[in-house]
Amino acid sequence: MTPIDLLIEARWIIPVEPADTTLEHHAVAIKDERIVAVLPIGEARTRFDAAETVPLPDHILIPGLVNLHCHAAMTLMRGLADDLPLMRWLQEAIWPTEARHASHAFVRDGSLLAAAEMLQGGITTCNDMYFFPEATAEAFDRLGLRATLGITVLDFPCQYATDADDFLRKGLAARDAWRDHPLIGFALAPHAPYTVSDKTFERVGALAAELEIPIHIHLHETAGEIADSLRDFGQRPITRLEALGLLGPNLIGVHAVHLAPEDIDRLALHQCAVAHCPTSNMKLASGTAPITRLVHRGLSVGLGTDGAASNNRLDLFREMRQASLLAKLDSGDASALPAHRALRMATLDGARALGLDGQIGSLVAGKSADITAVRIDEPDAFPCYHPVSHLLHVLDRRCVSDVWVGGQQRLKRGKLLQITNTELLGIARLWQNKLRQ
């Protein structure tokens, strides 16, 4: 028998690869943080000698979920301002609060709360965009969350940096400090076309090519953004980015709500990725992204929660469900974005957008053991004919029982292993009192 570190046995496994596959009474064998095999339980027991076996007879195993767009630290502003359109929400509530309170401690503590929420909801990878990325790295490292952290860039001063050069200098220093960490990577994150100049975009594009890292940007989120770009630059934002050389397979356009046919053509031509944030788009009344058209054109479309200040949950189970239902409503086609495809968006497609699909996003031999276990043992979840349908339309994040990142368990029977609820509640109450003042 072959010695391994861990054998996880489950009622069902949905590996994402091969597509449209559900395996019954199978197990995942893990050694040295990687998946060795996915095979029937009986065969696994005779083939492997596991140091630890975890039987999950009433569970579905899926790849760890990938949150393709988040502002983790904004969890401290959850519910601070609701029922406002994007620009009023930013100008009247978010930016003034950040000007008073954003700091290394604010970002570290907000990111701890976010990381805990994400892990408890089955999210094992987060693509984040915020200030003080070194503070986010500290929080995610403590809880063991895999992450790509944005080197945020703006062309105006804020509490973190004075100008675009300062943003880049500080962000690149954070990348250098964390460059050897096995779970932490970095992206360049120019905030949006309406906050970044052509000169800065050109520098971002050159740096992304030199460092071979993604570009993470809010793009075509509102109709107002398009109108302002036509007024100020004489072209739509995607056309402007194409002219500046930023469109490419490493670009992740967040929201991508207001897309004309020529915009979709450009995104497809350059093989860009899109981070779809359906709940945030609805809550801010930004609009409905044309996801079925993007998928049909072959773009990698992942799912993001956005920040808890505009969602107000970091919950990819809800995003999968919302994405599927919105696609059906928008297209008039009940078969649009079926359950297997929505799960792929929340896993493999998000990983591909980050350039991590060789490491994570599906349960196949050779990949990192980023795994989420979902309970299906309550009467309100039965009968169950199609487990993947249940993931979307019946179960929710409260059903997540166990989570592994790189083969290391982070959540066990619903309890985080790296931090207590007492500490998390203390952090939340401390900052709530500060923000109230």
CSV table of C-alpha atoms in Angstrom, one decimal:
chain,number,residue,atom,x,y,z
A,1,MET,CA,0.0,0.0,0.0
A,2,THR,CA,1.1,3.5,-0.8
A,3,PRO,CA,1.5,5.8,2.2
A,4,ILE,CA,-0.4,9.2,2.0
A,5,ASP,CA,-1.2,12.0,4.4
A,6,LEU,CA,-4.9,12.2,4.1
A,7,LEU,CA,-7.9,10.3,2.6
A,8,ILE,CA,-11.2,12.1,2.4
A,9,GLU,CA,-14.2,9.8,1.7
A,10,ALA,CA,-17.4,11.4,0.5
A,11,ARG,CA,-21.0,10.5,-0.6
A,12,TRP,CA,-20.5,12.6,-3.7
A,13,ILE,CA,-17.6,14.4,-5.4
A,14,ILE,CA,-18.1,17.1,-8.0
A,15,PRO,CA,-14.5,17.5,-9.4
A,16,VAL,CA,-15.4,20.2,-12.0
A,17,GLU,CA,-13.0,18.4,-14.4
A,18,PRO,CA,-14.1,16.4,-16.3
A,19,ALA,CA,-17.0,18.7,-17.0
A,20,ASP,CA,-20.5,17.8,-15.9
A,21,THR,CA,-19.3,14.9,-13.7
A,22,THR,CA,-20.6,13.8,-10.4
A,23,LEU,CA,-18.9,10.9,-8.6
A,24,GLU,CA,-20.6,8.8,-6.0
A,25,HIS,CA,-18.9,7.0,-3.1
A,26,HIS,CA,-15.5,8.3,-4.1
A,27,ALA,CA,-12.4,9.6,-2.1
A,28,VAL,CA,-9.7,12.1,-2.6
A,29,ALA,CA,-6.2,10.9,-1.7
A,30,ILE,CA,-3.7,13.6,-0.6
A,31,LYS,CA,0.1,13.6,-0.1
A,32,ASP,CA,2.4,16.5,0.4
A,33,GLU,CA,-0.4,19.0,0.1
A,34,ARG,CA,-1.4,17.7,-3.4
A,35,ILE,CA,-4.1,15.5,-4.7
A,36,VAL,CA,-2.7,12.0,-5.6
A,37,ALA,CA,-5.9,10.4,-6.9
A,38,VAL,CA,-9.7,10.7,-7.0
A,39,LEU,CA,-11.1,7.1,-7.0
A,40,PRO,CA,-13.8,4.9,-5.6
A,41,ILE,CA,-13.7,4.5,-1.8
A,42,GLY,CA,-13.2,0.7,-1.9
A,43,GLU,CA,-10.3,1.0,-4.2
A,44,ALA,CA,-8.8,3.9,-2.2
A,45,ARG,CA,-8.8,1.8,1.0
A,46,THR,CA,-6.9,-1.1,-0.6
A,47,ARG,CA,-4.4,1.1,-2.5
A,48,PHE,CA,-3.5,3.7,0.1
A,49,ASP,CA,-2.3,3.7,3.7
A,50,ALA,CA,-3.5,7.0,5.0
A,51,ALA,CA,-2.1,8.7,8.1
A,52,GLU,CA,-5.6,10.2,8.5
A,53,THR,CA,-8.9,9.3,7.1
A,54,VAL,CA,-11.9,11.7,7.2
A,55,PRO,CA,-15.2,9.9,6.4
A,56,LEU,CA,-17.9,12.3,5.2
A,57,PRO,CA,-20.8,10.0,4.3
A,58,ASP,CA,-23.4,12.8,4.0
A,59,HIS,CA,-21.3,15.3,2.1
A,60,ILE,CA,-20.5,16.7,-1.3
A,61,LEU,CA,-16.9,17.5,-2.0
A,62,ILE,CA,-16.1,20.3,-4.4
A,63,PRO,CA,-13.0,22.3,-5.2
A,64,GLY,CA,-12.4,25.3,-2.9
A,65,LEU,CA,-14.3,28.3,-4.2
A,66,VAL,CA,-12.5,31.2,-5.8
A,67,ASN,CA,-13.7,34.7,-5.0
A,68,LEU,CA,-12.5,36.6,-8.1
A,69,HIS,CA,-13.2,40.1,-6.7
A,70,CYS,CA,-13.3,41.3,-3.1
A,71,HIS,CA,-12.4,44.3,-0.9
A,72,ALA,CA,-11.8,42.3,2.2
A,73,ALA,CA,-11.1,45.1,4.6
A,74,MET,CA,-14.4,46.8,3.8
A,75,THR,CA,-16.1,44.1,5.9
A,76,LEU,CA,-15.7,46.7,8.7
A,77,MET,CA,-18.2,48.9,6.7
A,78,ARG,CA,-20.8,46.1,6.2
A,79,GLY,CA,-24.2,47.8,6.0
A,80,LEU,CA,-22.8,51.3,6.6
A,81,ALA,CA,-24.7,52.7,3.7
A,82,ASP,CA,-27.4,51.0,1.7
A,83,ASP,CA,-29.9,51.9,-1.0
A,84,LEU,CA,-27.6,54.3,-2.9
A,85,PRO,CA,-26.2,54.2,-6.5
A,86,LEU,CA,-22.5,53.6,-6.9
A,87,MET,CA,-21.1,57.1,-7.0
A,88,ARG,CA,-23.3,58.5,-4.2
A,89,TRP,CA,-22.4,55.4,-2.1
A,90,LEU,CA,-18.7,56.1,-2.7
A,91,GLN,CA,-18.7,59.9,-2.3
A,92,GLU,CA,-21.1,60.2,0.6
A,93,ALA,CA,-20.3,57.1,2.7
A,94,ILE,CA,-17.3,55.0,1.7
A,95,TRP,CA,-14.6,57.5,0.8
A,96,PRO,CA,-15.2,59.8,3.8
A,97,THR,CA,-15.1,56.8,6.2
A,98,GLU,CA,-11.9,55.5,4.6
A,99,ALA,CA,-10.4,59.0,4.9
A,100,ARG,CA,-11.0,59.0,8.6
A,101,HIS,CA,-10.3,55.4,9.5
A,102,ALA,CA,-8.3,53.4,6.9
A,103,SER,CA,-4.9,52.3,8.3
A,104,HIS,CA,-2.8,49.2,8.6
A,105,ALA,CA,-4.7,48.1,11.6
A,106,PHE,CA,-8.1,48.8,10.0
A,107,VAL,CA,-7.1,46.7,6.9
A,108,ARG,CA,-5.6,43.9,9.0
A,109,ASP,CA,-8.6,43.5,11.3
A,110,GLY,CA,-11.2,43.9,8.5
A,111,SER,CA,-9.3,41.3,6.4
A,112,LEU,CA,-9.3,38.9,9.4
A,113,LEU,CA,-13.1,39.1,9.6
A,114,ALA,CA,-13.4,38.7,5.8
A,115,ALA,CA,-11.0,35.7,5.7
A,116,ALA,CA,-13.0,34.0,8.5
A,117,GLU,CA,-16.3,34.6,6.7
A,118,MET,CA,-14.9,33.3,3.4
A,119,LEU,CA,-13.4,30.1,4.8
A,120,GLN,CA,-16.6,29.3,6.7
A,121,GLY,CA,-18.4,29.7,3.4
A,122,GLY,CA,-16.1,27.4,1.5
A,123,ILE,CA,-13.9,30.0,-0.2
A,124,THR,CA,-10.3,29.0,-0.3
A,125,THR,CA,-8.9,31.7,-2.7
A,126,CYS,CA,-9.5,35.4,-2.8
A,127,ASN,CA,-8.5,38.1,-5.4
A,128,ASP,CA,-8.5,41.2,-3.3
A,129,MET,CA,-8.2,44.9,-4.1
A,130,TYR,CA,-7.5,47.5,-1.3
A,131,PHE,CA,-5.0,49.7,0.4
A,132,PHE,CA,-2.3,48.4,2.7
A,133,PRO,CA,-1.9,45.0,1.0
A,134,GLU,CA,0.7,44.0,3.5
A,135,ALA,CA,-1.9,44.1,6.2
A,136,THR,CA,-4.3,42.0,4.2
A,137,ALA,CA,-1.4,39.5,3.6
A,138,GLU,CA,-0.9,39.3,7.4
A,139,ALA,CA,-4.5,38.5,8.0
A,140,PHE,CA,-4.9,35.9,5.2
A,141,ASP,CA,-1.6,34.3,6.2
A,142,ARG,CA,-2.8,33.9,9.8
A,143,LEU,CA,-6.0,32.1,8.7
A,144,GLY,CA,-4.4,30.2,5.8
A,145,LEU,CA,-6.4,31.6,2.9
A,146,ARG,CA,-4.9,31.5,-0.6
A,147,ALA,CA,-4.9,35.0,-2.1
A,148,THR,CA,-3.9,37.3,-5.0
A,149,LEU,CA,-3.5,40.8,-3.5
A,150,GLY,CA,-4.0,43.9,-5.6
A,151,ILE,CA,-1.4,46.6,-5.8
A,152,THR,CA,-4.1,49.3,-5.8
A,153,VAL,CA,-3.3,52.4,-8.0
A,154,LEU,CA,-5.1,55.8,-8.0
A,155,ASP,CA,-4.1,59.1,-9.5
A,156,PHE,CA,-5.2,61.1,-6.5
A,157,PRO,CA,-4.0,61.1,-2.8
A,158,CYS,CA,-5.6,59.1,-0.1
A,159,GLN,CA,-4.7,58.0,3.4
A,160,TYR,CA,-2.4,55.3,2.0
A,161,ALA,CA,-0.4,57.0,-0.7
A,162,THR,CA,0.1,60.5,-2.2
A,163,ASP,CA,0.1,59.7,-5.9
A,164,ALA,CA,0.3,56.9,-8.5
A,165,ASP,CA,4.1,56.6,-8.0
A,166,ASP,CA,3.6,56.2,-4.3
A,167,PHE,CA,0.9,53.6,-4.7
A,168,LEU,CA,3.1,51.5,-6.9
A,169,ARG,CA,6.2,51.9,-4.8
A,170,LYS,CA,4.4,50.8,-1.6
A,171,GLY,CA,2.6,48.0,-3.4
A,172,LEU,CA,5.7,46.6,-5.0
A,173,ALA,CA,7.5,46.7,-1.7
A,174,ALA,CA,4.7,44.6,-0.2
A,175,ARG,CA,5.0,42.2,-3.1
A,176,ASP,CA,8.8,41.9,-2.5
A,177,ALA,CA,8.2,41.2,1.2
A,178,TRP,CA,5.8,38.4,0.5
A,179,ARG,CA,7.1,37.0,-2.8
A,180,ASP,CA,8.2,33.7,-1.3
A,181,HIS,CA,5.0,32.9,0.5
A,182,PRO,CA,3.3,29.7,-0.9
A,183,LEU,CA,-0.3,31.1,-0.7
A,184,ILE,CA,0.1,34.8,-1.3
A,185,GLY,CA,0.5,36.3,-4.8
A,186,PHE,CA,0.0,39.8,-6.2
A,187,ALA,CA,-1.7,41.6,-9.1
A,188,LEU,CA,-1.6,45.2,-10.3
A,189,ALA,CA,-5.0,46.8,-9.5
A,190,PRO,CA,-5.6,50.2,-11.1
A,191,HIS,CA,-8.9,51.1,-9.5
A,192,ALA,CA,-11.0,52.1,-12.5
A,193,PRO,CA,-10.7,54.1,-15.8
A,194,TYR,CA,-12.2,57.1,-14.1
A,195,THR,CA,-9.6,57.3,-11.4
A,196,VAL,CA,-6.4,56.4,-13.4
A,197,SER,CA,-4.7,58.5,-16.1
A,198,ASP,CA,-3.3,57.3,-19.4
A,199,LYS,CA,0.3,57.7,-18.2
A,200,THR,CA,-0.4,55.5,-15.2
A,201,PHE,CA,-2.2,52.9,-17.2
A,202,GLU,CA,0.8,52.6,-19.5
A,203,ARG,CA,3.1,52.1,-16.6
A,204,VAL,CA,0.8,49.5,-15.1
A,205,GLY,CA,0.7,47.6,-18.4
A,206,ALA,CA,4.5,47.6,-18.6
A,207,LEU,CA,4.9,46.4,-15.0
A,208,ALA,CA,2.3,43.7,-15.5
A,209,ALA,CA,4.2,42.4,-18.5
A,210,GLU,CA,7.5,42.6,-16.8
A,211,LEU,CA,6.4,40.8,-13.6
A,212,GLU,CA,4.0,38.5,-15.4
A,213,ILE,CA,1.1,39.2,-13.0
A,214,PRO,CA,-2.6,39.9,-13.5
A,215,ILE,CA,-4.3,43.3,-13.9
A,216,HIS,CA,-7.4,43.6,-11.8
A,217,ILE,CA,-9.7,46.6,-12.6
A,218,HIS,CA,-13.3,47.8,-12.2
A,219,LEU,CA,-14.5,48.1,-15.8
A,220,HIS,CA,-17.8,49.2,-17.4
A,221,GLU,CA,-19.6,49.0,-14.1
A,222,THR,CA,-22.2,51.8,-14.7
A,223,ALA,CA,-23.8,53.7,-17.6
A,224,GLY,CA,-22.3,56.9,-16.1
A,225,GLU,CA,-18.8,55.5,-16.4
A,226,ILE,CA,-19.3,55.0,-20.1
A,227,ALA,CA,-20.8,58.5,-20.6
A,228,ASP,CA,-18.0,60.2,-18.7
A,229,SER,CA,-15.4,58.3,-20.7
A,230,LEU,CA,-16.9,59.4,-24.0
A,231,ARG,CA,-17.0,63.0,-22.7
A,232,ASP,CA,-13.5,63.0,-21.3
A,233,PHE,CA,-11.6,60.7,-23.7
A,234,GLY,CA,-13.8,60.4,-26.8
A,235,GLN,CA,-14.0,56.6,-26.4
A,236,ARG,CA,-15.4,53.9,-24.3
A,237,PRO,CA,-13.2,52.6,-21.4
A,238,ILE,CA,-12.5,49.2,-23.0
A,239,THR,CA,-11.5,50.9,-26.3
A,240,ARG,CA,-9.2,53.3,-24.3
A,241,LEU,CA,-7.6,50.4,-22.5
A,242,GLU,CA,-7.0,48.6,-25.8
A,243,ALA,CA,-5.3,51.6,-27.2
A,244,LEU,CA,-3.1,51.8,-24.1
A,245,GLY,CA,-2.1,48.1,-24.5
A,246,LEU,CA,-3.8,46.8,-21.3
A,247,LEU,CA,-6.2,44.3,-22.8
A,248,GLY,CA,-4.9,40.7,-22.7
A,249,PRO,CA,-5.3,37.3,-21.1
A,250,ASN,CA,-4.0,38.7,-17.8
A,251,LEU,CA,-6.7,41.4,-17.5
A,252,ILE,CA,-9.6,40.8,-15.1
A,253,GLY,CA,-12.4,43.2,-15.8
A,254,VAL,CA,-14.6,43.5,-12.8
A,255,HIS,CA,-18.4,43.9,-13.2
A,256,ALA,CA,-18.5,44.4,-17.0
A,257,VAL,CA,-22.1,45.3,-16.9
A,258,HIS,CA,-22.6,47.8,-19.7
A,259,LEU,CA,-21.1,46.1,-22.7
A,260,ALA,CA,-21.9,47.0,-26.3
A,261,PRO,CA,-21.2,44.3,-29.0
A,262,GLU,CA,-17.9,45.9,-29.9
A,263,ASP,CA,-16.8,45.8,-26.2
A,264,ILE,CA,-17.5,42.1,-26.1
A,265,ASP,CA,-15.6,41.7,-29.4
A,266,ARG,CA,-12.5,43.4,-27.9
A,267,LEU,CA,-12.6,41.4,-24.7
A,268,ALA,CA,-12.9,38.2,-26.7
A,269,LEU,CA,-10.2,39.1,-29.1
A,270,HIS,CA,-7.7,39.7,-26.3
A,271,GLN,CA,-8.9,36.7,-24.2
A,272,CYS,CA,-9.6,38.9,-21.2
A,273,ALA,CA,-11.4,37.5,-18.1
A,274,VAL,CA,-14.4,39.0,-16.3
A,275,ALA,CA,-15.3,38.9,-12.6
A,276,HIS,CA,-19.1,38.8,-12.4
A,277,CYS,CA,-20.5,40.2,-9.1
A,278,PRO,CA,-24.3,39.8,-9.5
A,279,THR,CA,-25.4,40.7,-6.0
A,280,SER,CA,-23.4,43.9,-5.8
A,281,ASN,CA,-24.5,44.9,-9.3
A,282,MET,CA,-28.1,44.5,-8.3
A,283,LYS,CA,-27.8,46.2,-4.9
A,284,LEU,CA,-26.1,49.3,-6.4
A,285,ALA,CA,-28.6,49.2,-9.4
A,286,SER,CA,-25.6,49.1,-11.7
A,287,GLY,CA,-27.3,46.7,-14.1
A,288,THR,CA,-27.2,43.1,-15.3
A,289,ALA,CA,-24.0,41.9,-17.0
A,290,PRO,CA,-24.5,40.0,-20.3
A,291,ILE,CA,-22.9,36.8,-18.9
A,292,THR,CA,-24.4,34.3,-21.3
A,293,ARG,CA,-23.0,36.3,-24.2
A,294,LEU,CA,-19.5,36.4,-22.6
A,295,VAL,CA,-19.6,32.7,-21.9
A,296,HIS,CA,-20.6,31.9,-25.5
A,297,ARG,CA,-17.7,33.9,-26.7
A,298,GLY,CA,-15.3,31.8,-24.7
A,299,LEU,CA,-14.3,34.3,-22.1
A,300,SER,CA,-13.2,33.1,-18.6
A,301,VAL,CA,-16.0,34.4,-16.3
A,302,GLY,CA,-15.5,34.0,-12.6
A,303,LEU,CA,-17.6,35.0,-9.7
A,304,GLY,CA,-16.9,37.7,-7.1
A,305,THR,CA,-18.6,39.0,-4.0
A,306,ASP,CA,-17.3,42.5,-4.2
A,307,GLY,CA,-16.9,43.9,-0.7
A,308,ALA,CA,-19.2,43.4,2.3
A,309,ALA,CA,-20.0,47.1,2.2
A,310,SER,CA,-21.9,46.7,-1.1
A,311,ASN,CA,-23.2,43.1,-1.0
A,312,ASN,CA,-23.4,42.7,2.2
A,313,ARG,CA,-22.0,39.1,2.4
A,314,LEU,CA,-18.9,37.3,1.1
A,315,ASP,CA,-20.9,34.4,0.0
A,316,LEU,CA,-20.2,32.6,-3.3
A,317,PHE,CA,-23.0,30.1,-2.8
A,318,ARG,CA,-25.4,33.1,-3.2
A,319,GLU,CA,-23.4,34.5,-6.1
A,320,MET,CA,-23.6,31.2,-7.9
A,321,ARG,CA,-27.4,31.1,-7.4
A,322,GLN,CA,-27.8,34.7,-8.4
A,323,ALA,CA,-25.6,34.4,-11.5
A,324,SER,CA,-27.6,31.4,-12.7
A,325,LEU,CA,-31.0,32.9,-12.1
A,326,LEU,CA,-30.1,36.3,-13.6
A,327,ALA,CA,-28.7,34.6,-16.7
A,328,LYS,CA,-32.0,32.7,-17.2
A,329,LEU,CA,-34.0,35.9,-16.7
A,330,ASP,CA,-31.8,38.1,-18.9
A,331,SER,CA,-31.6,35.6,-21.7
A,332,GLY,CA,-35.2,34.3,-21.5
A,333,ASP,CA,-33.6,30.8,-21.7
A,334,ALA,CA,-34.3,28.5,-18.7
A,335,SER,CA,-31.3,26.3,-19.7
A,336,ALA,CA,-28.8,29.3,-19.5
A,337,LEU,CA,-25.9,28.9,-17.0
A,338,PRO,CA,-26.8,25.5,-15.5
A,339,ALA,CA,-25.6,24.3,-12.2
A,340,HIS,CA,-22.3,22.6,-13.4
A,341,ARG,CA,-21.4,25.8,-15.3
A,342,ALA,CA,-22.1,28.1,-12.4
A,343,LEU,CA,-19.9,25.9,-10.1
A,344,ARG,CA,-17.2,26.0,-12.7
A,345,MET,CA,-17.4,29.8,-12.7
A,346,ALA,CA,-16.9,29.8,-8.9
A,347,THR,CA,-13.9,27.5,-9.1
A,348,LEU,CA,-11.9,26.6,-12.3
A,349,ASP,CA,-12.9,29.8,-14.3
A,350,GLY,CA,-11.9,32.0,-11.4
A,351,ALA,CA,-8.6,30.1,-11.0
A,352,ARG,CA,-7.9,30.5,-14.8
A,353,ALA,CA,-8.5,34.2,-14.6
A,354,LEU,CA,-5.8,34.4,-11.9
A,355,GLY,CA,-3.4,32.1,-13.9
A,356,LEU,CA,-3.8,29.5,-11.2
A,357,ASP,CA,-5.8,26.8,-13.0
A,358,GLY,CA,-2.8,24.6,-13.1
A,359,GLN,CA,-2.8,24.6,-9.3
A,360,ILE,CA,-6.4,24.9,-8.1
A,361,GLY,CA,-10.0,25.0,-9.3
A,362,SER,CA,-10.7,21.3,-9.8
A,363,LEU,CA,-10.2,18.1,-8.0
A,364,VAL,CA,-7.7,16.2,-10.2
A,365,ALA,CA,-4.4,14.5,-9.5
A,366,GLY,CA,-1.5,16.9,-9.3
A,367,LYS,CA,-3.3,19.9,-8.1
A,368,SER,CA,-3.2,21.5,-4.7
A,369,ALA,CA,-5.7,20.0,-2.3
A,370,ASP,CA,-8.0,23.1,-1.9
A,371,ILE,CA,-11.2,21.3,-1.0
A,372,THR,CA,-14.6,22.3,0.4
A,373,ALA,CA,-17.0,19.8,2.1
A,374,VAL,CA,-20.7,20.6,2.1
A,375,ARG,CA,-23.2,18.8,4.4
A,376,ILE,CA,-26.4,17.4,2.9
A,377,ASP,CA,-27.9,15.7,6.0
A,378,GLU,CA,-31.0,17.8,7.0
A,379,PRO,CA,-34.6,17.0,6.1
A,380,ASP,CA,-35.1,20.2,4.2
A,381,ALA,CA,-32.3,19.1,1.7
A,382,PHE,CA,-34.1,15.9,0.7
A,383,PRO,CA,-34.9,14.3,-1.6
A,384,CYS,CA,-31.6,14.9,-3.5
A,385,TYR,CA,-31.6,13.7,-7.2
A,386,HIS,CA,-28.8,15.9,-8.5
A,387,PRO,CA,-26.2,17.0,-6.0
A,388,VAL,CA,-24.9,19.8,-8.2
A,389,SER,CA,-28.4,21.3,-8.4
A,390,HIS,CA,-28.6,21.2,-4.7
A,391,LEU,CA,-25.4,23.1,-4.4
A,392,LEU,CA,-27.0,26.0,-6.3
A,393,HIS,CA,-30.7,25.9,-5.4
A,394,VAL,CA,-31.0,24.2,-2.0
A,395,LEU,CA,-27.8,24.4,0.1
A,396,ASP,CA,-26.0,27.5,1.3
A,397,ARG,CA,-22.8,28.5,3.0
A,398,ARG,CA,-24.1,27.4,6.4
A,399,CYS,CA,-23.8,23.8,5.1
A,400,VAL,CA,-20.1,24.1,4.7
A,401,SER,CA,-18.5,21.8,7.3
A,402,ASP,CA,-14.8,21.3,6.4
A,403,VAL,CA,-12.3,23.2,4.3
A,404,TRP,CA,-8.7,22.4,3.4
A,405,VAL,CA,-6.2,24.8,1.7
A,406,GLY,CA,-3.1,23.1,0.3
A,407,GLY,CA,-4.1,19.9,2.2
A,408,GLN,CA,-4.1,21.8,5.5
A,409,GLN,CA,-7.4,21.8,7.3
A,410,ARG,CA,-8.7,25.4,8.0
A,411,LEU,CA,-12.3,24.6,9.0
A,412,LYS,CA,-13.3,21.5,10.9
A,413,ARG,CA,-17.0,20.6,11.5
A,414,GLY,CA,-17.9,24.3,11.0
A,415,LYS,CA,-15.2,25.6,13.4
A,416,LEU,CA,-12.2,27.7,12.3
A,417,LEU,CA,-9.0,26.3,13.5
A,418,GLN,CA,-6.8,29.4,13.5
A,419,ILE,CA,-9.0,32.0,15.3
A,420,THR,CA,-11.9,32.1,17.8
A,421,ASN,CA,-15.3,33.7,17.4
A,422,THR,CA,-14.6,35.6,20.6
A,423,GLU,CA,-11.6,37.3,19.0
A,424,LEU,CA,-13.5,38.0,15.8
A,425,LEU,CA,-16.5,39.5,17.7
A,426,GLY,CA,-14.1,41.7,19.7
A,427,ILE,CA,-12.5,43.0,16.5
A,428,ALA,CA,-15.9,43.8,15.0
A,429,ARG,CA,-17.2,45.6,18.1
A,430,LEU,CA,-14.1,47.7,18.5
A,431,TRP,CA,-14.3,49.0,14.9
A,432,GLN,CA,-18.0,49.4,15.0
A,433,ASN,CA,-17.6,51.8,18.0
A,434,LYS,CA,-14.9,53.7,16.2
A,435,LEU,CA,-16.8,54.1,13.0
A,436,ARG,CA,-20.0,55.2,14.9
A,437,GLN,CA,-18.1,58.1,16.3
